[in-house]
Amino acid sequence: MKTLYVLFDQDCGLCCRLSEWLGRQPAHVAIQAYPLQAPDLGMRFPGIERLRPEEDLVALSDEGDVWRGSRAWIVCLWALKEFRPWAKRFESPAWAPLAKRMFVLVSKNRRGISRWLFGSQTEEPRLLRALEAVPDPCLGGGCRMPQGARLGKEGV
């Protein structure tokens, strides 16, 4: 994979800030944030509407892999140099259920979280600063990319 496309809601402060944050991080692969409101979304990603990206985070690779929800967030972390160990942790059987619950909680409350985090103008969101302060959870070794679905000839 050379490019990871991350679809985001440009009407959501949290989504915008996280997509900007992803773009500033050193990455193993290029990350391109793409707004759900883009007029050419359906042409660029044929069949994307079947995944209901307005309801859940969606990430797509230039090779045709597709991830939704917590799996999409894990693959975003996997793409980042400093956060690949977190991806490894969150994809493990012990942590995957917690990662999924955390993601669903944040996703369902993203507008309220946006108001809480970004009500005042700050350089970095408080939540992200707190996450960056946590030490590396892995004891070494590589991190494999989470499995994604594949795009068919007719699209997603």
Short mmCIF file of N, CA and C in Angstrom, two decimals:
data_model
loop_
_atom_site.label_atom_id
_atom_site.label_comp_id
_atom_site.label_asym_id
_atom_site.label_seq_id
_atom_site.Cartn_x
_atom_site.Cartn_y
_atom_site.Cartn_z
N MET A 1 0.85 -1.17 0.00
CA MET A 1 0.00 0.00 0.00
C MET A 1 0.89 1.23 0.00
N LYS A 2 0.53 2.17 -0.87
CA LYS A 2 1.28 3.42 -0.91
C LYS A 2 0.47 4.58 -0.35
N THR A 3 -0.88 4.49 -0.47
CA THR A 3 -1.74 5.57 0.00
C THR A 3 -2.94 5.00 0.76
N LEU A 4 -3.26 5.64 1.87
CA LEU A 4 -4.45 5.31 2.65
C LEU A 4 -5.37 6.53 2.59
N TYR A 5 -6.58 6.31 2.09
CA TYR A 5 -7.58 7.38 2.02
C TYR A 5 -8.49 7.25 3.22
N VAL A 6 -8.66 8.34 3.95
CA VAL A 6 -9.51 8.35 5.14
C VAL A 6 -10.66 9.32 4.88
N LEU A 7 -11.88 8.80 4.88
CA LEU A 7 -13.05 9.63 4.65
C LEU A 7 -13.46 10.29 5.96
N PHE A 8 -13.76 11.59 5.91
CA PHE A 8 -14.13 12.29 7.14
C PHE A 8 -15.26 13.26 6.88
N ASP A 9 -16.00 13.58 7.93
CA ASP A 9 -17.13 14.51 7.88
C ASP A 9 -16.60 15.91 8.13
N GLN A 10 -16.59 16.74 7.10
CA GLN A 10 -16.04 18.09 7.26
C GLN A 10 -16.96 19.00 8.07
N ASP A 11 -18.15 18.52 8.44
CA ASP A 11 -19.04 19.28 9.31
C ASP A 11 -18.84 18.94 10.78
N CYS A 12 -17.91 18.04 11.07
CA CYS A 12 -17.64 17.60 12.45
C CYS A 12 -16.25 18.11 12.85
N GLY A 13 -16.20 18.91 13.92
CA GLY A 13 -14.93 19.45 14.39
C GLY A 13 -13.92 18.38 14.75
N LEU A 14 -14.38 17.32 15.43
CA LEU A 14 -13.49 16.23 15.82
C LEU A 14 -12.92 15.55 14.58
N CYS A 15 -13.79 15.27 13.61
CA CYS A 15 -13.34 14.62 12.37
C CYS A 15 -12.30 15.47 11.65
N CYS A 16 -12.56 16.76 11.55
CA CYS A 16 -11.62 17.67 10.87
C CYS A 16 -10.29 17.72 11.59
N ARG A 17 -10.33 17.87 12.90
CA ARG A 17 -9.08 17.95 13.66
C ARG A 17 -8.30 16.65 13.58
N LEU A 18 -8.99 15.52 13.67
CA LEU A 18 -8.28 14.24 13.59
C LEU A 18 -7.69 14.02 12.20
N SER A 19 -8.42 14.43 11.15
CA SER A 19 -7.86 14.27 9.81
C SER A 19 -6.64 15.18 9.63
N GLU A 20 -6.68 16.39 10.19
CA GLU A 20 -5.51 17.29 10.15
C GLU A 20 -4.36 16.69 10.93
N TRP A 21 -4.66 16.13 12.11
CA TRP A 21 -3.64 15.50 12.94
C TRP A 21 -2.99 14.34 12.21
N LEU A 22 -3.80 13.50 11.55
CA LEU A 22 -3.25 12.38 10.79
C LEU A 22 -2.28 12.88 9.73
N GLY A 23 -2.65 13.96 9.06
CA GLY A 23 -1.81 14.51 8.00
C GLY A 23 -0.49 15.08 8.48
N ARG A 24 -0.41 15.45 9.76
CA ARG A 24 0.84 16.02 10.30
C ARG A 24 1.79 14.97 10.85
N GLN A 25 1.34 13.75 11.01
CA GLN A 25 2.16 12.72 11.63
C GLN A 25 3.11 12.08 10.63
N PRO A 26 4.32 11.73 11.08
CA PRO A 26 5.21 10.95 10.21
C PRO A 26 4.54 9.60 9.93
N ALA A 27 4.52 9.19 8.66
CA ALA A 27 3.78 7.99 8.28
C ALA A 27 4.61 7.06 7.41
N HIS A 28 4.24 5.78 7.49
CA HIS A 28 4.85 4.76 6.63
C HIS A 28 4.27 4.82 5.23
N VAL A 29 3.01 5.23 5.11
CA VAL A 29 2.33 5.38 3.82
C VAL A 29 1.67 6.76 3.79
N ALA A 30 1.44 7.27 2.61
CA ALA A 30 0.76 8.56 2.48
C ALA A 30 -0.67 8.43 2.98
N ILE A 31 -1.13 9.43 3.71
CA ILE A 31 -2.51 9.44 4.19
C ILE A 31 -3.19 10.65 3.57
N GLN A 32 -4.29 10.38 2.89
CA GLN A 32 -5.07 11.45 2.26
C GLN A 32 -6.45 11.46 2.89
N ALA A 33 -6.77 12.56 3.56
CA ALA A 33 -8.11 12.74 4.10
C ALA A 33 -9.01 13.23 2.97
N TYR A 34 -10.21 12.67 2.91
CA TYR A 34 -11.12 13.02 1.83
C TYR A 34 -12.50 13.27 2.44
N PRO A 35 -13.06 14.48 2.23
CA PRO A 35 -14.34 14.80 2.87
C PRO A 35 -15.52 14.04 2.26
N LEU A 36 -16.42 13.61 3.14
CA LEU A 36 -17.64 12.93 2.69
C LEU A 36 -18.48 13.85 1.82
N GLN A 37 -18.36 15.14 2.04
CA GLN A 37 -19.18 16.11 1.32
C GLN A 37 -18.62 16.46 -0.06
N ALA A 38 -17.49 15.88 -0.45
CA ALA A 38 -16.90 16.17 -1.76
C ALA A 38 -17.88 15.74 -2.86
N PRO A 39 -18.12 16.60 -3.84
CA PRO A 39 -19.08 16.26 -4.88
C PRO A 39 -18.70 15.04 -5.71
N ASP A 40 -17.41 14.71 -5.77
CA ASP A 40 -16.97 13.57 -6.58
C ASP A 40 -16.70 12.31 -5.75
N LEU A 41 -17.20 12.27 -4.52
CA LEU A 41 -16.94 11.12 -3.64
C LEU A 41 -17.35 9.81 -4.30
N GLY A 42 -18.58 9.74 -4.82
CA GLY A 42 -19.07 8.51 -5.45
C GLY A 42 -18.30 8.12 -6.70
N MET A 43 -17.80 9.11 -7.43
CA MET A 43 -17.02 8.81 -8.63
C MET A 43 -15.62 8.33 -8.25
N ARG A 44 -15.07 8.93 -7.23
CA ARG A 44 -13.71 8.57 -6.80
C ARG A 44 -13.68 7.20 -6.13
N PHE A 45 -14.74 6.91 -5.35
CA PHE A 45 -14.84 5.62 -4.66
C PHE A 45 -16.18 4.98 -5.00
N PRO A 46 -16.29 4.35 -6.18
CA PRO A 46 -17.57 3.78 -6.61
C PRO A 46 -18.13 2.78 -5.59
N GLY A 47 -19.41 2.93 -5.30
CA GLY A 47 -20.09 2.02 -4.37
C GLY A 47 -19.92 2.39 -2.91
N ILE A 48 -19.24 3.50 -2.62
CA ILE A 48 -18.95 3.86 -1.23
C ILE A 48 -20.22 4.08 -0.41
N GLU A 49 -21.28 4.53 -1.06
CA GLU A 49 -22.52 4.80 -0.32
C GLU A 49 -23.07 3.56 0.37
N ARG A 50 -22.78 2.38 -0.14
CA ARG A 50 -23.25 1.13 0.50
C ARG A 50 -22.61 0.92 1.87
N LEU A 51 -21.47 1.54 2.11
CA LEU A 51 -20.80 1.42 3.41
C LEU A 51 -21.31 2.45 4.41
N ARG A 52 -22.18 3.35 3.96
CA ARG A 52 -22.74 4.41 4.82
C ARG A 52 -21.61 5.14 5.57
N PRO A 53 -20.69 5.77 4.84
CA PRO A 53 -19.54 6.43 5.48
C PRO A 53 -19.93 7.59 6.39
N GLU A 54 -21.15 8.11 6.23
CA GLU A 54 -21.59 9.17 7.13
C GLU A 54 -21.88 8.64 8.53
N GLU A 55 -22.00 7.33 8.67
CA GLU A 55 -22.30 6.71 9.97
C GLU A 55 -21.06 6.14 10.65
N ASP A 56 -20.02 5.86 9.89
CA ASP A 56 -18.86 5.17 10.44
C ASP A 56 -17.61 5.60 9.69
N LEU A 57 -16.48 5.64 10.38
CA LEU A 57 -15.22 5.96 9.75
C LEU A 57 -14.90 4.91 8.70
N VAL A 58 -14.44 5.35 7.53
CA VAL A 58 -14.06 4.44 6.45
C VAL A 58 -12.67 4.83 5.98
N ALA A 59 -11.81 3.83 5.82
CA ALA A 59 -10.47 4.02 5.26
C ALA A 59 -10.31 3.05 4.10
N LEU A 60 -9.69 3.50 3.03
CA LEU A 60 -9.50 2.69 1.83
C LEU A 60 -8.04 2.77 1.39
N SER A 61 -7.50 1.67 0.93
CA SER A 61 -6.13 1.70 0.41
C SER A 61 -6.16 1.86 -1.10
N ASP A 62 -5.04 2.28 -1.65
CA ASP A 62 -4.92 2.38 -3.10
C ASP A 62 -4.90 1.01 -3.76
N GLU A 63 -4.82 -0.06 -2.96
CA GLU A 63 -4.83 -1.43 -3.48
C GLU A 63 -6.22 -2.06 -3.41
N GLY A 64 -7.21 -1.30 -2.89
CA GLY A 64 -8.58 -1.81 -2.87
C GLY A 64 -9.06 -2.35 -1.54
N ASP A 65 -8.26 -2.29 -0.50
CA ASP A 65 -8.71 -2.73 0.83
C ASP A 65 -9.61 -1.67 1.45
N VAL A 66 -10.59 -2.11 2.23
CA VAL A 66 -11.53 -1.21 2.88
C VAL A 66 -11.66 -1.61 4.34
N TRP A 67 -11.64 -0.59 5.23
CA TRP A 67 -11.84 -0.81 6.65
C TRP A 67 -12.93 0.14 7.14
N ARG A 68 -13.74 -0.32 8.11
CA ARG A 68 -14.80 0.52 8.69
C ARG A 68 -14.65 0.53 10.20
N GLY A 69 -15.17 1.59 10.80
CA GLY A 69 -15.25 1.68 12.26
C GLY A 69 -13.90 1.60 12.94
N SER A 70 -13.84 0.81 14.01
CA SER A 70 -12.60 0.71 14.78
C SER A 70 -11.46 0.13 13.95
N ARG A 71 -11.79 -0.75 13.00
CA ARG A 71 -10.74 -1.32 12.13
C ARG A 71 -10.13 -0.22 11.26
N ALA A 72 -10.94 0.76 10.84
CA ALA A 72 -10.42 1.88 10.05
C ALA A 72 -9.46 2.71 10.90
N TRP A 73 -9.84 2.95 12.15
CA TRP A 73 -8.97 3.74 13.02
C TRP A 73 -7.67 2.98 13.30
N ILE A 74 -7.75 1.67 13.49
CA ILE A 74 -6.55 0.87 13.73
C ILE A 74 -5.62 0.92 12.53
N VAL A 75 -6.16 0.85 11.31
CA VAL A 75 -5.29 0.91 10.14
C VAL A 75 -4.68 2.31 9.99
N CYS A 76 -5.40 3.34 10.41
CA CYS A 76 -4.81 4.69 10.42
C CYS A 76 -3.62 4.73 11.37
N LEU A 77 -3.77 4.15 12.56
CA LEU A 77 -2.66 4.11 13.51
C LEU A 77 -1.51 3.27 12.95
N TRP A 78 -1.85 2.16 12.28
CA TRP A 78 -0.83 1.30 11.68
C TRP A 78 0.00 2.07 10.66
N ALA A 79 -0.63 3.00 9.94
CA ALA A 79 0.07 3.77 8.91
C ALA A 79 1.05 4.79 9.49
N LEU A 80 0.87 5.15 10.76
CA LEU A 80 1.70 6.18 11.39
C LEU A 80 2.92 5.57 12.07
N LYS A 81 4.06 6.19 11.88
CA LYS A 81 5.31 5.66 12.43
C LYS A 81 5.27 5.55 13.96
N GLU A 82 4.79 6.58 14.63
CA GLU A 82 4.82 6.58 16.09
C GLU A 82 3.68 5.78 16.72
N PHE A 83 2.65 5.46 15.96
CA PHE A 83 1.48 4.81 16.54
C PHE A 83 1.28 3.37 16.09
N ARG A 84 2.19 2.84 15.28
CA ARG A 84 2.07 1.45 14.85
C ARG A 84 2.02 0.49 16.04
N PRO A 85 2.78 0.72 17.10
CA PRO A 85 2.65 -0.17 18.27
C PRO A 85 1.24 -0.17 18.86
N TRP A 86 0.55 0.97 18.82
CA TRP A 86 -0.84 1.02 19.30
C TRP A 86 -1.74 0.19 18.41
N ALA A 87 -1.51 0.23 17.10
CA ALA A 87 -2.31 -0.59 16.18
C ALA A 87 -2.13 -2.06 16.52
N LYS A 88 -0.90 -2.45 16.78
CA LYS A 88 -0.63 -3.84 17.14
C LYS A 88 -1.37 -4.22 18.41
N ARG A 89 -1.35 -3.35 19.38
CA ARG A 89 -2.05 -3.61 20.65
C ARG A 89 -3.56 -3.71 20.42
N PHE A 90 -4.13 -2.74 19.70
CA PHE A 90 -5.58 -2.68 19.51
C PHE A 90 -6.12 -3.79 18.61
N GLU A 91 -5.29 -4.39 17.78
CA GLU A 91 -5.77 -5.49 16.95
C GLU A 91 -5.65 -6.84 17.65
N SER A 92 -5.00 -6.88 18.80
CA SER A 92 -4.85 -8.14 19.52
C SER A 92 -6.20 -8.60 20.08
N PRO A 93 -6.41 -9.91 20.24
CA PRO A 93 -7.69 -10.41 20.76
C PRO A 93 -8.04 -9.83 22.14
N ALA A 94 -7.03 -9.53 22.94
CA ALA A 94 -7.30 -9.00 24.28
C ALA A 94 -7.81 -7.55 24.23
N TRP A 95 -7.30 -6.77 23.28
CA TRP A 95 -7.64 -5.35 23.24
C TRP A 95 -8.70 -4.99 22.19
N ALA A 96 -8.91 -5.83 21.18
CA ALA A 96 -9.84 -5.50 20.09
C ALA A 96 -11.24 -5.14 20.59
N PRO A 97 -11.82 -5.90 21.54
CA PRO A 97 -13.17 -5.52 22.01
C PRO A 97 -13.19 -4.15 22.69
N LEU A 98 -12.16 -3.84 23.46
CA LEU A 98 -12.08 -2.54 24.11
C LEU A 98 -11.92 -1.43 23.07
N ALA A 99 -11.05 -1.65 22.08
CA ALA A 99 -10.84 -0.66 21.02
C ALA A 99 -12.16 -0.40 20.29
N LYS A 100 -12.90 -1.46 20.01
CA LYS A 100 -14.18 -1.30 19.31
C LYS A 100 -15.17 -0.51 20.17
N ARG A 101 -15.28 -0.84 21.44
CA ARG A 101 -16.21 -0.12 22.34
C ARG A 101 -15.81 1.35 22.46
N MET A 102 -14.51 1.61 22.60
CA MET A 102 -14.04 3.00 22.69
C MET A 102 -14.37 3.76 21.42
N PHE A 103 -14.13 3.13 20.27
CA PHE A 103 -14.40 3.80 19.01
C PHE A 103 -15.89 4.10 18.85
N VAL A 104 -16.74 3.14 19.16
CA VAL A 104 -18.19 3.34 19.05
C VAL A 104 -18.63 4.47 19.98
N LEU A 105 -18.11 4.50 21.18
CA LEU A 105 -18.47 5.55 22.13
C LEU A 105 -18.08 6.93 21.60
N VAL A 106 -16.87 7.06 21.09
CA VAL A 106 -16.41 8.34 20.54
C VAL A 106 -17.22 8.68 19.29
N SER A 107 -17.42 7.72 18.41
CA SER A 107 -18.12 7.97 17.16
C SER A 107 -19.56 8.44 17.39
N LYS A 108 -20.26 7.79 18.29
CA LYS A 108 -21.66 8.17 18.57
C LYS A 108 -21.78 9.53 19.25
N ASN A 109 -20.73 9.96 19.91
CA ASN A 109 -20.75 11.22 20.65
C ASN A 109 -19.80 12.26 20.08
N ARG A 110 -19.44 12.11 18.81
CA ARG A 110 -18.40 12.95 18.23
C ARG A 110 -18.74 14.44 18.22
N ARG A 111 -19.98 14.79 18.05
CA ARG A 111 -20.34 16.21 18.02
C ARG A 111 -20.20 16.83 19.42
N GLY A 112 -20.65 16.13 20.46
CA GLY A 112 -20.47 16.62 21.82
C GLY A 112 -19.01 16.68 22.21
N ILE A 113 -18.25 15.67 21.81
CA ILE A 113 -16.81 15.65 22.08
C ILE A 113 -16.15 16.82 21.37
N SER A 114 -16.59 17.12 20.16
CA SER A 114 -16.05 18.27 19.42
C SER A 114 -16.22 19.55 20.22
N ARG A 115 -17.43 19.74 20.76
CA ARG A 115 -17.68 20.96 21.54
C ARG A 115 -16.79 20.98 22.79
N TRP A 116 -16.63 19.84 23.46
CA TRP A 116 -15.83 19.77 24.67
C TRP A 116 -14.35 20.02 24.37
N LEU A 117 -13.83 19.35 23.34
CA LEU A 117 -12.41 19.47 23.02
C LEU A 117 -12.04 20.79 22.38
N PHE A 118 -12.90 21.30 21.53
CA PHE A 118 -12.53 22.43 20.71
C PHE A 118 -13.34 23.67 21.01
N GLY A 119 -14.03 23.69 22.14
CA GLY A 119 -14.78 24.87 22.52
C GLY A 119 -13.85 26.07 22.64
N SER A 120 -12.65 25.84 23.16
CA SER A 120 -11.64 26.90 23.20
C SER A 120 -10.60 26.57 22.14
N GLN A 121 -9.95 27.58 21.63
CA GLN A 121 -8.96 27.37 20.58
C GLN A 121 -7.67 26.85 21.21
N THR A 122 -7.32 25.61 20.89
CA THR A 122 -6.08 25.02 21.38
C THR A 122 -5.28 24.52 20.19
N GLU A 123 -3.99 24.45 20.34
CA GLU A 123 -3.13 23.98 19.25
C GLU A 123 -3.38 22.50 18.96
N GLU A 124 -3.46 21.68 19.99
CA GLU A 124 -3.70 20.25 19.84
C GLU A 124 -4.87 19.85 20.74
N PRO A 125 -5.70 18.93 20.31
CA PRO A 125 -6.77 18.46 21.17
C PRO A 125 -6.22 17.84 22.44
N ARG A 126 -6.91 18.07 23.55
CA ARG A 126 -6.46 17.53 24.85
C ARG A 126 -6.34 16.01 24.81
N LEU A 127 -7.30 15.35 24.20
CA LEU A 127 -7.29 13.89 24.14
C LEU A 127 -6.05 13.38 23.41
N LEU A 128 -5.69 14.00 22.30
CA LEU A 128 -4.52 13.56 21.55
C LEU A 128 -3.23 13.82 22.30
N ARG A 129 -3.15 14.95 23.00
CA ARG A 129 -1.95 15.22 23.82
C ARG A 129 -1.80 14.15 24.89
N ALA A 130 -2.92 13.76 25.50
CA ALA A 130 -2.87 12.72 26.54
C ALA A 130 -2.42 11.39 25.95
N LEU A 131 -2.92 11.03 24.78
CA LEU A 131 -2.52 9.77 24.14
C LEU A 131 -1.04 9.77 23.78
N GLU A 132 -0.54 10.90 23.30
CA GLU A 132 0.86 10.97 22.91
C GLU A 132 1.80 10.83 24.11
N ALA A 133 1.31 11.13 25.30
CA ALA A 133 2.15 11.04 26.50
C ALA A 133 2.26 9.61 27.03
N VAL A 134 1.43 8.68 26.54
CA VAL A 134 1.45 7.30 27.01
C VAL A 134 2.64 6.59 26.39
N PRO A 135 3.44 5.84 27.21
CA PRO A 135 4.61 5.15 26.66
C PRO A 135 4.22 4.03 25.67
N ASP A 136 5.17 3.65 24.83
CA ASP A 136 4.99 2.60 23.84
C ASP A 136 4.53 1.31 24.52
N PRO A 137 3.39 0.74 24.10
CA PRO A 137 2.85 -0.44 24.77
C PRO A 137 3.46 -1.76 24.32
N CYS A 138 4.20 -1.76 23.23
CA CYS A 138 4.71 -3.02 22.68
C CYS A 138 6.12 -3.30 23.18
N LEU A 139 6.42 -4.56 23.23
CA LEU A 139 7.75 -4.97 23.68
C LEU A 139 8.71 -5.16 22.52
N GLY A 140 8.35 -4.75 21.33
CA GLY A 140 9.20 -4.89 20.16
C GLY A 140 8.54 -5.76 19.12
N GLY A 141 9.21 -5.95 18.05
CA GLY A 141 8.66 -6.73 16.96
C GLY A 141 7.89 -5.86 15.99
N GLY A 142 7.57 -6.43 14.86
CA GLY A 142 6.85 -5.70 13.83
C GLY A 142 5.36 -5.61 14.13
N CYS A 143 4.69 -4.93 13.28
CA CYS A 143 3.24 -4.80 13.40
C CYS A 143 2.64 -5.07 12.04
N ARG A 144 1.81 -6.08 11.96
CA ARG A 144 1.21 -6.38 10.67
C ARG A 144 0.02 -5.47 10.43
N MET A 145 -0.28 -5.25 9.17
CA MET A 145 -1.41 -4.41 8.80
C MET A 145 -2.70 -5.17 9.05
N PRO A 146 -3.70 -4.53 9.67
CA PRO A 146 -4.99 -5.19 9.86
C PRO A 146 -5.60 -5.59 8.53
N GLN A 147 -6.29 -6.72 8.50
CA GLN A 147 -6.95 -7.19 7.29
C GLN A 147 -8.11 -6.29 6.94
N GLY A 148 -8.25 -5.96 5.68
CA GLY A 148 -9.38 -5.17 5.20
C GLY A 148 -10.17 -5.98 4.20
N ALA A 149 -11.37 -5.51 3.91
CA ALA A 149 -12.17 -6.12 2.85
C ALA A 149 -11.56 -5.70 1.52
N ARG A 150 -11.98 -6.29 0.45
CA ARG A 150 -11.45 -5.94 -0.88
C ARG A 150 -12.54 -5.28 -1.70
N LEU A 151 -12.13 -4.30 -2.49
CA LEU A 151 -13.05 -3.68 -3.44
C LEU A 151 -13.24 -4.62 -4.61
N GLY A 152 -14.46 -4.78 -5.05
CA GLY A 152 -14.74 -5.59 -6.23
C GLY A 152 -14.61 -4.76 -7.49
N LYS A 153 -14.82 -5.38 -8.63
CA LYS A 153 -14.73 -4.66 -9.89
C LYS A 153 -15.76 -3.54 -9.98
N GLU A 154 -16.91 -3.73 -9.35
CA GLU A 154 -17.97 -2.73 -9.39
C GLU A 154 -17.84 -1.71 -8.27
N GLY A 155 -16.81 -1.74 -7.52
CA GLY A 155 -16.63 -0.79 -6.41
C GLY A 155 -16.69 -1.51 -5.08
N VAL A 156 -17.03 -0.75 -4.05
CA VAL A 156 -17.03 -1.27 -2.69
C VAL A 156 -18.11 -2.29 -2.51
#
